[in-house]
Amino acid sequence: MGLFPLFIKSFKELKNVRCIAVTGFLIAVSMVIEMYSIDLQFVKINFAFLAIAAIGMLFGPSVGLIAGFACDIAGYIAHPSGGFLPAYVIVGGLQGLIYGLCLYHKADSHSIVLVNNLTKKSTDITLYIRAIIARILDVIVINLLIQTKLNLHYHFITAESYGAAIIARTAKNVIELAADIPLLFLILPVILMAYRRIGSARRTVN
């Protein structure tokens, strides 16, 4: 599927009441997760991105983009600190866009399958590979490049400390990846399976 049809297909998901309900629920979950983080003294780990990743996986880049905007705005309303900066809203949308592009319906085509030579049992690892790519893109594009540049632009860091900030953020995100990727492996398949089962149950009832 081409990029434009992918966006159109994702946008059409908004006609589905279930999409609106699940997206709203996951945005609320993201807000709750955002309130709690693991403080390791030298690094703070937060898993709010998991909800956005799930939205992107289920409903695609268009919904992921909108959900990213909504998460950032709702997060500011719930926990206002400092001035409202629209640039960071765009960053939130881009994060949802990345997960939507990487994960939406990708387990249904172009599958990557591992086969055990002894048992001949096959395992589809497409979603896991896509999850790794999505998280790494999120870390590099959003966390390291865009957010650090914005912090410099808004004078949260100085030009002299920009190089040190990149190094510090890189170390922080490498540490976080060690926890982020296993969580994606654990949570995304469960959410996808539950969503599909609910959909199948509804069709059976109807």
GROMACS .gro file of C-alpha atoms in nm:
model
  206
    1MET     CA    1   0.000   0.000   0.000
    2GLY     CA    2   0.131   0.345  -0.094
    3LEU     CA    3   0.179   0.626   0.154
    4PHE     CA    4  -0.122   0.834   0.048
    5PRO     CA    5  -0.369   0.541   0.052
    6LEU     CA    6  -0.229   0.447   0.394
    7PHE     CA    7  -0.315   0.793   0.528
    8ILE     CA    8  -0.661   0.777   0.369
    9LYS     CA    9  -0.729   0.433   0.515
   10SER     CA   10  -0.615   0.553   0.856
   11PHE     CA   11  -0.828   0.868   0.835
   12LYS     CA   12  -1.135   0.658   0.757
   13GLU     CA   13  -1.082   0.480   1.090
   14LEU     CA   14  -1.219   0.796   1.254
   15LYS     CA   15  -1.565   0.704   1.122
   16ASN     CA   16  -1.557   0.402   1.353
   17VAL     CA   17  -1.697   0.469   1.700
   18ARG     CA   18  -1.467   0.199   1.837
   19CYS     CA   19  -1.166   0.391   1.704
   20ILE     CA   20  -1.275   0.709   1.883
   21ALA     CA   21  -1.347   0.521   2.207
   22VAL     CA   22  -1.022   0.323   2.210
   23THR     CA   23  -0.813   0.624   2.109
   24GLY     CA   24  -0.971   0.836   2.382
   25PHE     CA   25  -0.908   0.562   2.636
   26LEU     CA   26  -0.544   0.523   2.535
   27ILE     CA   27  -0.489   0.901   2.546
   28ALA     CA   28  -0.625   0.894   2.902
   29VAL     CA   29  -0.392   0.605   2.983
   30SER     CA   30  -0.102   0.807   2.842
   31MET     CA   31  -0.193   1.098   3.072
   32VAL     CA   32  -0.194   0.867   3.374
   33ILE     CA   33   0.140   0.709   3.279
   34GLU     CA   34   0.287   1.056   3.223
   35MET     CA   35   0.226   1.134   3.590
   36TYR     CA   36   0.456   0.853   3.699
   37SER     CA   37   0.817   0.795   3.603
   38ILE     CA   38   1.102   0.581   3.729
   39ASP     CA   39   1.372   0.807   3.872
   40LEU     CA   40   1.715   0.646   3.859
   41GLN     CA   41   1.885   0.966   3.986
   42PHE     CA   42   2.080   1.018   3.663
   43VAL     CA   43   1.788   0.938   3.430
   44LYS     CA   44   1.409   0.952   3.444
   45ILE     CA   45   1.225   0.678   3.254
   46ASN     CA   46   0.868   0.734   3.135
   47PHE     CA   47   0.650   0.493   2.937
   48ALA     CA   48   0.372   0.725   2.813
   49PHE     CA   49   0.485   0.657   2.454
   50LEU     CA   50   0.339   0.305   2.479
   51ALA     CA   51  -0.017   0.436   2.451
   52ILE     CA   52   0.071   0.641   2.141
   53ALA     CA   53   0.246   0.339   1.989
   54ALA     CA   54  -0.069   0.132   2.045
   55ILE     CA   55  -0.288   0.398   1.878
   56GLY     CA   56  -0.055   0.413   1.579
   57MET     CA   57  -0.055   0.033   1.551
   58LEU     CA   58  -0.434   0.001   1.566
   59PHE     CA   59  -0.544   0.303   1.365
   60GLY     CA   60  -0.253   0.427   1.156
   61PRO     CA   61  -0.064   0.751   1.087
   62SER     CA   62  -0.359   0.990   1.051
   63VAL     CA   63  -0.513   0.891   1.385
   64GLY     CA   64  -0.166   0.866   1.543
   65LEU     CA   65  -0.089   1.223   1.434
   66ILE     CA   66  -0.415   1.357   1.581
   67ALA     CA   67  -0.370   1.153   1.900
   68GLY     CA   68  -0.018   1.290   1.940
   69PHE     CA   69  -0.151   1.645   1.917
   70ALA     CA   70  -0.429   1.563   2.165
   71CYS     CA   71  -0.190   1.400   2.413
   72ASP     CA   72   0.038   1.702   2.424
   73ILE     CA   73  -0.247   1.952   2.459
   74ALA     CA   74  -0.428   1.741   2.720
   75GLY     CA   75  -0.102   1.691   2.908
   76TYR     CA   76  -0.045   2.067   2.924
   77ILE     CA   77  -0.402   2.131   3.041
   78ALA     CA   78  -0.375   1.862   3.308
   79HIS     CA   79  -0.027   1.963   3.424
   80PRO     CA   80   0.049   2.319   3.308
   81SER     CA   81   0.406   2.429   3.362
   82GLY     CA   82   0.554   2.734   3.194
   83GLY     CA   83   0.411   2.875   2.872
   84PHE     CA   84   0.221   2.682   2.608
   85LEU     CA   85   0.457   2.614   2.315
   86PRO     CA   86   0.279   2.498   1.994
   87ALA     CA   87   0.605   2.357   1.854
   88TYR     CA   88   0.596   2.082   2.115
   89VAL     CA   89   0.239   1.997   2.011
   90ILE     CA   90   0.371   1.937   1.659
   91VAL     CA   91   0.645   1.716   1.805
   92GLY     CA   92   0.379   1.510   1.985
   93GLY     CA   93   0.193   1.467   1.658
   94LEU     CA   94   0.510   1.358   1.479
   95GLN     CA   95   0.564   1.090   1.742
   96GLY     CA   96   0.217   0.946   1.674
   97LEU     CA   97   0.285   0.971   1.301
   98ILE     CA   98   0.604   0.764   1.331
   99TYR     CA   99   0.430   0.481   1.515
  100GLY     CA  100   0.137   0.488   1.275
  101LEU     CA  101   0.360   0.467   0.969
  102CYS     CA  102   0.571   0.187   1.111
  103LEU     CA  103   0.311  -0.030   1.281
  104TYR     CA  104  -0.030   0.013   1.112
  105HIS     CA  105  -0.144  -0.317   0.960
  106LYS     CA  106   0.217  -0.412   0.899
  107ALA     CA  107   0.172  -0.758   1.051
  108ASP     CA  108  -0.079  -0.841   0.776
  109SER     CA  109   0.158  -0.822   0.478
  110HIS     CA  110   0.528  -0.858   0.394
  111SER     CA  111   0.570  -1.082   0.697
  112ILE     CA  112   0.907  -1.172   0.844
  113VAL     CA  113   0.887  -1.528   0.970
  114LEU     CA  114   1.135  -1.731   1.174
  115VAL     CA  115   1.120  -2.110   1.136
  116ASN     CA  116   1.254  -2.351   1.397
  117ASN     CA  117   1.446  -2.617   1.204
  118LEU     CA  118   1.379  -2.879   1.471
  119THR     CA  119   1.007  -2.829   1.534
  120LYS     CA  120   0.927  -2.663   1.199
  121LYS     CA  121   0.720  -2.415   1.398
  122SER     CA  122   0.707  -2.068   1.243
  123THR     CA  123   0.688  -1.739   1.431
  124ASP     CA  124   0.588  -1.409   1.270
  125ILE     CA  125   0.824  -1.143   1.405
  126THR     CA  126   0.710  -0.860   1.176
  127LEU     CA  127   0.548  -0.657   1.453
  128TYR     CA  128   0.859  -0.688   1.672
  129ILE     CA  129   1.091  -0.567   1.395
  130ARG     CA  130   0.858  -0.278   1.314
  131ALA     CA  131   0.836  -0.188   1.684
  132ILE     CA  132   1.216  -0.170   1.711
  133ILE     CA  133   1.237   0.052   1.401
  134ALA     CA  134   0.957   0.279   1.527
  135ARG     CA  135   1.111   0.325   1.872
  136ILE     CA  136   1.458   0.393   1.734
  137LEU     CA  137   1.317   0.650   1.489
  138ASP     CA  138   1.123   0.810   1.774
  139VAL     CA  139   1.438   0.833   1.985
  140ILE     CA  140   1.664   0.967   1.708
  141VAL     CA  141   1.425   1.200   1.522
  142ILE     CA  142   1.208   1.323   1.808
  143ASN     CA  143   1.409   1.295   2.129
  144LEU     CA  144   1.762   1.361   2.008
  145LEU     CA  145   1.725   1.587   1.704
  146ILE     CA  146   1.399   1.785   1.718
  147GLN     CA  147   1.350   1.823   2.093
  148THR     CA  148   1.713   1.916   2.156
  149LYS     CA  149   1.695   2.177   1.878
  150LEU     CA  150   1.374   2.316   2.025
  151ASN     CA  151   1.531   2.333   2.370
  152LEU     CA  152   1.813   2.535   2.215
  153HIS     CA  153   1.568   2.756   2.024
  154TYR     CA  154   1.366   2.835   2.336
  155HIS     CA  155   1.686   2.888   2.540
  156PHE     CA  156   1.624   2.595   2.772
  157ILE     CA  157   1.985   2.507   2.691
  158THR     CA  158   2.263   2.734   2.569
  159ALA     CA  159   2.456   2.701   2.244
  160GLU     CA  160   2.768   2.625   2.448
  161SER     CA  161   2.600   2.330   2.621
  162TYR     CA  162   2.432   2.193   2.306
  163GLY     CA  163   2.698   1.926   2.244
  164ALA     CA  164   2.687   1.815   2.607
  165ALA     CA  165   2.306   1.804   2.592
  166ILE     CA  166   2.317   1.574   2.287
  167ILE     CA  167   2.560   1.340   2.465
  168ALA     CA  168   2.352   1.338   2.784
  169ARG     CA  169   2.024   1.279   2.595
  170THR     CA  170   2.186   1.002   2.388
  171ALA     CA  171   2.303   0.822   2.703
  172LYS     CA  172   1.959   0.867   2.863
  173ASN     CA  173   1.774   0.729   2.560
  174VAL     CA  174   2.008   0.431   2.520
  175ILE     CA  175   1.934   0.337   2.881
  176GLU     CA  176   1.560   0.384   2.822
  177LEU     CA  177   1.567   0.165   2.509
  178ALA     CA  178   1.675  -0.129   2.724
  179ALA     CA  179   1.336  -0.107   2.896
  180ASP     CA  180   1.125   0.040   2.614
  181ILE     CA  181   1.174  -0.231   2.352
  182PRO     CA  182   1.091  -0.531   2.577
  183LEU     CA  183   0.777  -0.345   2.689
  184LEU     CA  184   0.675  -0.288   2.327
  185PHE     CA  185   0.729  -0.661   2.260
  186LEU     CA  186   0.510  -0.747   2.558
  187ILE     CA  187   0.228  -0.493   2.527
  188LEU     CA  188   0.169  -0.437   2.154
  189PRO     CA  189   0.086  -0.801   2.062
  190VAL     CA  190  -0.151  -0.825   2.359
  191ILE     CA  191  -0.335  -0.506   2.261
  192LEU     CA  192  -0.353  -0.612   1.895
  193MET     CA  193  -0.486  -0.956   1.985
  194ALA     CA  194  -0.744  -0.812   2.226
  195TYR     CA  195  -0.861  -0.556   1.970
  196ARG     CA  196  -0.901  -0.819   1.699
  197ARG     CA  197  -1.085  -1.057   1.931
  198ILE     CA  198  -1.328  -0.785   2.034
  199GLY     CA  199  -1.386  -0.706   1.667
  200SER     CA  200  -1.445  -1.073   1.584
  201ALA     CA  201  -1.684  -1.111   1.878
  202ARG     CA  202  -1.885  -0.809   1.765
  203ARG     CA  203  -1.914  -0.944   1.410
  204THR     CA  204  -2.027  -1.282   1.545
  205VAL     CA  205  -2.297  -1.120   1.760
  206ASN     CA  206  -2.415  -0.907   1.471
   0.00000   0.00000   0.00000
